[in-house]
């Protein structure tokens, strides 16, 4: 029974990943050696593990430097040595210094400093550049102001629309509200007329208080006596 196909992706488990690296590294070195011997090929193999450790294989009797040199000749690439690298860095540093001084001088001219050493023609050109910059700044400022004005106008239109909508709502519901108030007022007047017809129904305490005390007669309840003689014959 054949082995199942393994999905090619990074192994998350560190121990399993290290074991797999060791096995496949040995197999890759073996295949490189077989390819070099069987096919008389010049093979150079360089392997760096995830921890930075180096493994390599080179066809005998060559060295890895010979393989790399041949690779550079074929591809047209060349690894500079230490002296060339230093010279290249020095040239780049000098270029950056000159560019920095030039930019600083340009900034000082734009701010109106160190103007004595500038000739008349350069002053004229500088004036034209500054005038062009001012025009660009003004155009951008006018554009921003126009946008703000348009936003204010849009907001004003929205407020006017809300105001008209509110007025329509008041006009539509105002008549019904006025009719309801009128009906409540008529009902209150009818109730007052009924109270005027029946004076003791409205404010009994206040009306009774106006009757003189000598006109109020007390009433006593008397219990009826039982008939003990019986019915007459």
mmCIF file of C-alpha atoms in Angstrom:
data_model
loop_
_atom_site.group_PDB
_atom_site.id
_atom_site.type_symbol
_atom_site.label_atom_id
_atom_site.label_comp_id
_atom_site.label_asym_id
_atom_site.label_seq_id
_atom_site.Cartn_x
_atom_site.Cartn_y
_atom_site.Cartn_z
ATOM 1 C CA UNK A 1 0.000 0.000 0.000
ATOM 2 C CA UNK A 2 1.480 3.370 -1.055
ATOM 3 C CA UNK A 3 2.049 6.295 1.251
ATOM 4 C CA UNK A 4 -0.540 9.058 1.407
ATOM 5 C CA UNK A 5 0.144 12.415 -0.185
ATOM 6 C CA UNK A 6 1.417 15.009 2.306
ATOM 7 C CA UNK A 7 0.105 18.558 2.083
ATOM 8 C CA UNK A 8 2.973 20.946 1.346
ATOM 9 C CA UNK A 9 2.761 23.647 4.005
ATOM 10 C CA UNK A 10 4.748 24.829 6.993
ATOM 11 C CA UNK A 11 4.842 22.343 9.864
ATOM 12 C CA UNK A 12 3.668 24.165 12.994
ATOM 13 C CA UNK A 13 5.038 21.691 15.531
ATOM 14 C CA UNK A 14 8.673 22.569 16.175
ATOM 15 C CA UNK A 15 9.865 19.038 17.004
ATOM 16 C CA UNK A 16 8.121 17.524 13.989
ATOM 17 C CA UNK A 17 9.484 20.286 11.775
ATOM 18 C CA UNK A 18 13.071 19.604 12.945
ATOM 19 C CA UNK A 19 12.745 15.854 12.345
ATOM 20 C CA UNK A 20 11.329 16.420 8.863
ATOM 21 C CA UNK A 21 14.131 18.868 8.053
ATOM 22 C CA UNK A 22 16.812 16.370 9.072
ATOM 23 C CA UNK A 23 15.312 13.563 6.992
ATOM 24 C CA UNK A 24 14.695 15.628 3.866
ATOM 25 C CA UNK A 25 18.068 17.408 4.140
ATOM 26 C CA UNK A 26 19.860 14.050 4.104
ATOM 27 C CA UNK A 27 17.791 12.906 1.128
ATOM 28 C CA UNK A 28 18.493 16.149 -0.764
ATOM 29 C CA UNK A 29 22.270 15.869 -0.196
ATOM 30 C CA UNK A 30 22.171 12.248 -1.333
ATOM 31 C CA UNK A 31 20.293 13.153 -4.520
ATOM 32 C CA UNK A 32 22.770 15.985 -5.248
ATOM 33 C CA UNK A 33 25.706 13.563 -4.903
ATOM 34 C CA UNK A 34 24.010 10.984 -7.133
ATOM 35 C CA UNK A 35 23.291 13.629 -9.761
ATOM 36 C CA UNK A 36 26.914 14.806 -9.689
ATOM 37 C CA UNK A 37 28.397 11.285 -10.014
ATOM 38 C CA UNK A 38 25.952 9.700 -12.444
ATOM 39 C CA UNK A 39 25.654 12.648 -14.813
ATOM 40 C CA UNK A 40 29.126 14.207 -14.402
ATOM 41 C CA UNK A 41 27.486 17.499 -13.369
ATOM 42 C CA UNK A 42 28.942 20.260 -11.276
ATOM 43 C CA UNK A 43 26.535 20.730 -8.379
ATOM 44 C CA UNK A 44 26.682 23.293 -5.598
ATOM 45 C CA UNK A 45 24.078 23.018 -2.858
ATOM 46 C CA UNK A 46 23.723 25.445 0.080
ATOM 47 C CA UNK A 47 21.183 24.891 2.879
ATOM 48 C CA UNK A 48 20.397 27.173 5.821
ATOM 49 C CA UNK A 49 18.142 25.812 8.529
ATOM 50 C CA UNK A 50 15.562 27.909 10.375
ATOM 51 C CA UNK A 51 18.135 28.343 13.168
ATOM 52 C CA UNK A 52 20.771 29.672 10.727
ATOM 53 C CA UNK A 53 22.935 26.560 10.580
ATOM 54 C CA UNK A 54 24.691 25.901 7.254
ATOM 55 C CA UNK A 55 24.916 22.637 5.236
ATOM 56 C CA UNK A 56 26.462 22.460 1.802
ATOM 57 C CA UNK A 57 27.534 20.040 -0.920
ATOM 58 C CA UNK A 58 29.949 20.667 -3.769
ATOM 59 C CA UNK A 59 31.092 18.383 -6.593
ATOM 60 C CA UNK A 60 34.577 17.044 -5.975
ATOM 61 C CA UNK A 61 37.308 18.172 -6.508
ATOM 62 C CA UNK A 62 35.742 21.645 -6.885
ATOM 63 C CA UNK A 63 35.064 24.041 -4.062
ATOM 64 C CA UNK A 64 32.000 26.113 -3.448
ATOM 65 C CA UNK A 65 33.921 29.273 -4.442
ATOM 66 C CA UNK A 66 34.560 27.769 -7.889
ATOM 67 C CA UNK A 67 30.887 26.989 -8.370
ATOM 68 C CA UNK A 68 29.887 30.508 -7.292
ATOM 69 C CA UNK A 69 32.512 32.134 -9.541
ATOM 70 C CA UNK A 70 31.280 30.133 -12.526
ATOM 71 C CA UNK A 71 27.706 31.098 -11.679
ATOM 72 C CA UNK A 72 28.677 34.785 -11.638
ATOM 73 C CA UNK A 73 30.377 34.531 -15.022
ATOM 74 C CA UNK A 74 27.388 32.811 -16.598
ATOM 75 C CA UNK A 75 24.750 35.147 -15.126
ATOM 76 C CA UNK A 76 26.839 38.321 -15.390
ATOM 77 C CA UNK A 77 26.634 39.093 -11.688
ATOM 78 C CA UNK A 78 29.530 39.797 -9.365
ATOM 79 C CA UNK A 79 29.789 40.006 -5.601
ATOM 80 C CA UNK A 80 31.956 43.033 -4.708
ATOM 81 C CA UNK A 81 34.749 42.508 -2.266
ATOM 82 C CA UNK A 82 35.197 44.430 0.964
ATOM 83 C CA UNK A 83 37.394 47.173 -0.535
ATOM 84 C CA UNK A 84 34.949 47.828 -3.368
ATOM 85 C CA UNK A 85 32.063 47.907 -0.926
ATOM 86 C CA UNK A 86 33.772 50.540 1.189
ATOM 87 C CA UNK A 87 34.564 52.663 -1.847
ATOM 88 C CA UNK A 88 30.989 52.432 -3.038
ATOM 89 C CA UNK A 89 29.628 53.426 0.373
ATOM 90 C CA UNK A 90 32.053 56.361 0.504
ATOM 91 C CA UNK A 91 30.909 57.627 -2.877
ATOM 92 C CA UNK A 92 27.255 57.313 -1.900
ATOM 93 C CA UNK A 93 27.924 59.186 1.345
ATOM 94 C CA UNK A 94 29.657 62.043 -0.500
ATOM 95 C CA UNK A 95 26.788 62.271 -2.952
ATOM 96 C CA UNK A 96 24.229 62.425 -0.122
ATOM 97 C CA UNK A 97 26.215 65.166 1.622
ATOM 98 C CA UNK A 98 26.328 67.284 -1.531
ATOM 99 C CA UNK A 99 22.619 66.766 -2.111
ATOM 100 C CA UNK A 100 21.864 67.718 1.490
ATOM 101 C CA UNK A 101 23.878 70.957 1.210
ATOM 102 C CA UNK A 102 22.136 71.828 -2.032
ATOM 103 C CA UNK A 103 18.696 71.283 -0.508
ATOM 104 C CA UNK A 104 19.602 73.315 2.569
ATOM 105 C CA UNK A 105 20.773 76.187 0.363
ATOM 106 C CA UNK A 106 17.553 75.995 -1.643
ATOM 107 C CA UNK A 107 15.432 76.115 1.504
ATOM 108 C CA UNK A 108 17.375 79.125 2.814
ATOM 109 C CA UNK A 109 16.807 80.929 -0.461
ATOM 110 C CA UNK A 110 13.083 80.286 -0.332
ATOM 111 C CA UNK A 111 12.946 81.649 3.226
ATOM 112 C CA UNK A 112 14.868 84.803 2.242
ATOM 113 C CA UNK A 113 18.162 83.924 3.956
ATOM 114 C CA UNK A 114 21.684 84.140 2.514
ATOM 115 C CA UNK A 115 20.609 86.290 -0.450
ATOM 116 C CA UNK A 116 23.882 88.179 -0.848
ATOM 117 C CA UNK A 117 25.646 85.418 -2.791
ATOM 118 C CA UNK A 118 22.811 84.929 -5.311
ATOM 119 C CA UNK A 119 23.295 86.645 -8.696
ATOM 120 C CA UNK A 120 20.636 88.773 -10.349
ATOM 121 C CA UNK A 121 19.492 86.139 -12.823
ATOM 122 C CA UNK A 122 19.001 83.531 -10.097
ATOM 123 C CA UNK A 123 17.115 86.084 -8.026
ATOM 124 C CA UNK A 124 14.757 86.666 -10.946
ATOM 125 C CA UNK A 125 14.215 82.932 -11.359
ATOM 126 C CA UNK A 126 13.658 82.565 -7.621
ATOM 127 C CA UNK A 127 11.074 85.338 -7.705
ATOM 128 C CA UNK A 128 9.214 83.607 -10.518
ATOM 129 C CA UNK A 129 9.220 80.305 -8.627
ATOM 130 C CA UNK A 130 7.954 81.944 -5.461
ATOM 131 C CA UNK A 131 5.211 83.740 -7.397
ATOM 132 C CA UNK A 132 4.162 80.458 -8.997
ATOM 133 C CA UNK A 133 4.074 78.807 -5.568
ATOM 134 C CA UNK A 134 1.957 81.656 -4.165
ATOM 135 C CA UNK A 135 -0.510 81.303 -7.044
ATOM 136 C CA UNK A 136 -0.822 77.570 -6.402
ATOM 137 C CA UNK A 137 -1.411 78.186 -2.702
ATOM 138 C CA UNK A 138 -4.088 80.789 -3.472
ATOM 139 C CA UNK A 139 -5.828 78.510 -5.958
ATOM 140 C CA UNK A 140 -5.917 75.681 -3.437
ATOM 141 C CA UNK A 141 -7.180 78.042 -0.742
ATOM 142 C CA UNK A 142 -9.952 79.311 -3.039
ATOM 143 C CA UNK A 143 -10.898 75.729 -3.839
ATOM 144 C CA UNK A 144 -11.199 74.861 -0.148
ATOM 145 C CA UNK A 145 -13.249 77.999 0.523
ATOM 146 C CA UNK A 146 -15.550 77.149 -2.373
ATOM 147 C CA UNK A 147 -16.069 73.668 -0.969
ATOM 148 C CA UNK A 148 -16.892 75.069 2.475
ATOM 149 C CA UNK A 149 -19.326 77.573 0.927
ATOM 150 C CA UNK A 150 -21.021 74.801 -1.019
ATOM 151 C CA UNK A 151 -21.358 72.734 2.153
ATOM 152 C CA UNK A 152 -22.932 75.688 3.977
ATOM 153 C CA UNK A 153 -25.382 76.232 1.129
ATOM 154 C CA UNK A 154 -26.316 72.566 1.145
ATOM 155 C CA UNK A 155 -26.886 72.710 4.891
ATOM 156 C CA UNK A 156 -29.005 75.845 4.472
ATOM 157 C CA UNK A 157 -31.180 74.102 1.892
ATOM 158 C CA UNK A 158 -31.646 71.157 4.230
ATOM 159 C CA UNK A 159 -32.683 73.445 7.074
ATOM 160 C CA UNK A 160 -35.152 75.287 4.795
ATOM 161 C CA UNK A 161 -36.668 71.988 3.724
ATOM 162 C CA UNK A 162 -37.033 70.884 7.348
ATOM 163 C CA UNK A 163 -38.628 74.244 8.211
ATOM 164 C CA UNK A 164 -41.177 73.942 5.386
ATOM 165 C CA UNK A 165 -41.958 70.385 6.424
ATOM 166 C CA UNK A 166 -42.539 71.537 10.008
ATOM 167 C CA UNK A 167 -44.833 74.368 8.851
ATOM 168 C CA UNK A 168 -46.902 71.946 6.782
ATOM 169 C CA UNK A 169 -47.220 69.629 9.748
ATOM 170 C CA UNK A 170 -48.369 72.498 11.994
ATOM 171 C CA UNK A 171 -50.923 73.653 9.427
ATOM 172 C CA UNK A 172 -52.289 70.125 8.972
ATOM 173 C CA UNK A 173 -52.581 69.365 12.674
ATOM 174 C CA UNK A 174 -53.362 72.891 13.867
ATOM 175 C CA UNK A 175 -57.022 72.817 12.740
ATOM 176 C CA UNK A 176 -57.695 69.526 14.514
ATOM 177 C CA UNK A 177 -55.981 70.797 17.645
ATOM 178 C CA UNK A 178 -58.059 74.021 17.608
ATOM 179 C CA UNK A 179 -61.287 72.052 17.145
ATOM 180 C CA UNK A 180 -60.405 69.865 20.129
ATOM 181 C CA UNK A 181 -59.759 72.933 22.312
ATOM 182 C CA UNK A 182 -63.070 74.493 21.223
ATOM 183 C CA UNK A 183 -64.969 71.281 22.052
ATOM 184 C CA UNK A 184 -63.376 71.142 25.499
ATOM 185 C CA UNK A 185 -64.331 74.779 26.136
ATOM 186 C CA UNK A 186 -67.985 74.172 25.087
ATOM 187 C CA UNK A 187 -68.146 71.109 27.360
ATOM 188 C CA UNK A 188 -66.807 73.130 30.280
ATOM 189 C CA UNK A 189 -69.441 75.839 29.680
ATOM 190 C CA UNK A 190 -72.264 73.227 29.601
ATOM 191 C CA UNK A 191 -71.077 71.774 32.901
ATOM 192 C CA UNK A 192 -71.030 75.225 34.469
ATOM 193 C CA UNK A 193 -74.640 75.852 33.328
ATOM 194 C CA UNK A 194 -75.762 72.584 34.974
ATOM 195 C CA UNK A 195 -74.065 73.549 38.224
ATOM 196 C CA UNK A 196 -75.784 76.938 38.128
ATOM 197 C CA UNK A 197 -79.213 75.221 37.854
ATOM 198 C CA UNK A 198 -78.470 72.920 40.804
ATOM 199 C CA UNK A 199 -76.648 75.054 43.350
ATOM 200 C CA UNK A 200 -76.093 72.228 45.859
ATOM 201 C CA UNK A 201 -74.374 70.046 43.286
ATOM 202 C CA UNK A 202 -71.439 72.262 42.758
ATOM 203 C CA UNK A 203 -69.856 73.355 46.027
ATOM 204 C CA UNK A 204 -71.946 71.959 48.914
ATOM 205 C CA UNK A 205 -69.624 72.995 51.655
ATOM 206 C CA UNK A 206 -69.484 76.628 50.539
ATOM 207 C CA UNK A 207 -73.269 76.876 49.922
ATOM 208 C CA UNK A 208 -74.239 75.258 53.256
ATOM 209 C CA UNK A 209 -71.950 77.620 55.016
ATOM 210 C CA UNK A 210 -74.183 80.549 53.906
ATOM 211 C CA UNK A 211 -77.320 79.138 55.765
ATOM 212 C CA UNK A 212 -77.801 80.710 59.238
ATOM 213 C CA UNK A 213 -77.358 78.279 62.146
ATOM 214 C CA UNK A 214 -80.822 78.985 63.682
ATOM 215 C CA UNK A 215 -82.525 77.760 60.489
ATOM 216 C CA UNK A 216 -80.895 74.340 60.711
ATOM 217 C CA UNK A 217 -83.246 72.034 62.765
ATOM 218 C CA UNK A 218 -81.851 68.863 64.273
ATOM 219 C CA UNK A 219 -83.662 65.624 63.620
ATOM 220 C CA UNK A 220 -83.736 62.691 66.059
ATOM 221 C CA UNK A 221 -84.675 59.143 65.312
ATOM 222 C CA UNK A 222 -87.085 57.366 67.747
ATOM 223 C CA UNK A 223 -87.320 53.632 68.040
ATOM 224 C CA UNK A 224 -90.804 52.166 67.594
ATOM 225 C CA UNK A 225 -92.267 50.386 70.690
ATOM 226 C CA UNK A 226 -93.389 46.775 70.205
ATOM 227 C CA UNK A 227 -97.142 45.900 70.547
ATOM 228 C CA UNK A 228 -97.296 43.442 73.497
ATOM 229 C CA UNK A 229 -101.139 43.280 73.821
ATOM 230 C CA UNK A 230 -101.680 41.267 70.750
ATOM 231 C CA UNK A 231 -104.334 41.795 68.120
ATOM 232 C CA UNK A 232 -107.777 42.988 69.252
ATOM 233 C CA UNK A 233 -110.744 40.666 68.752
#
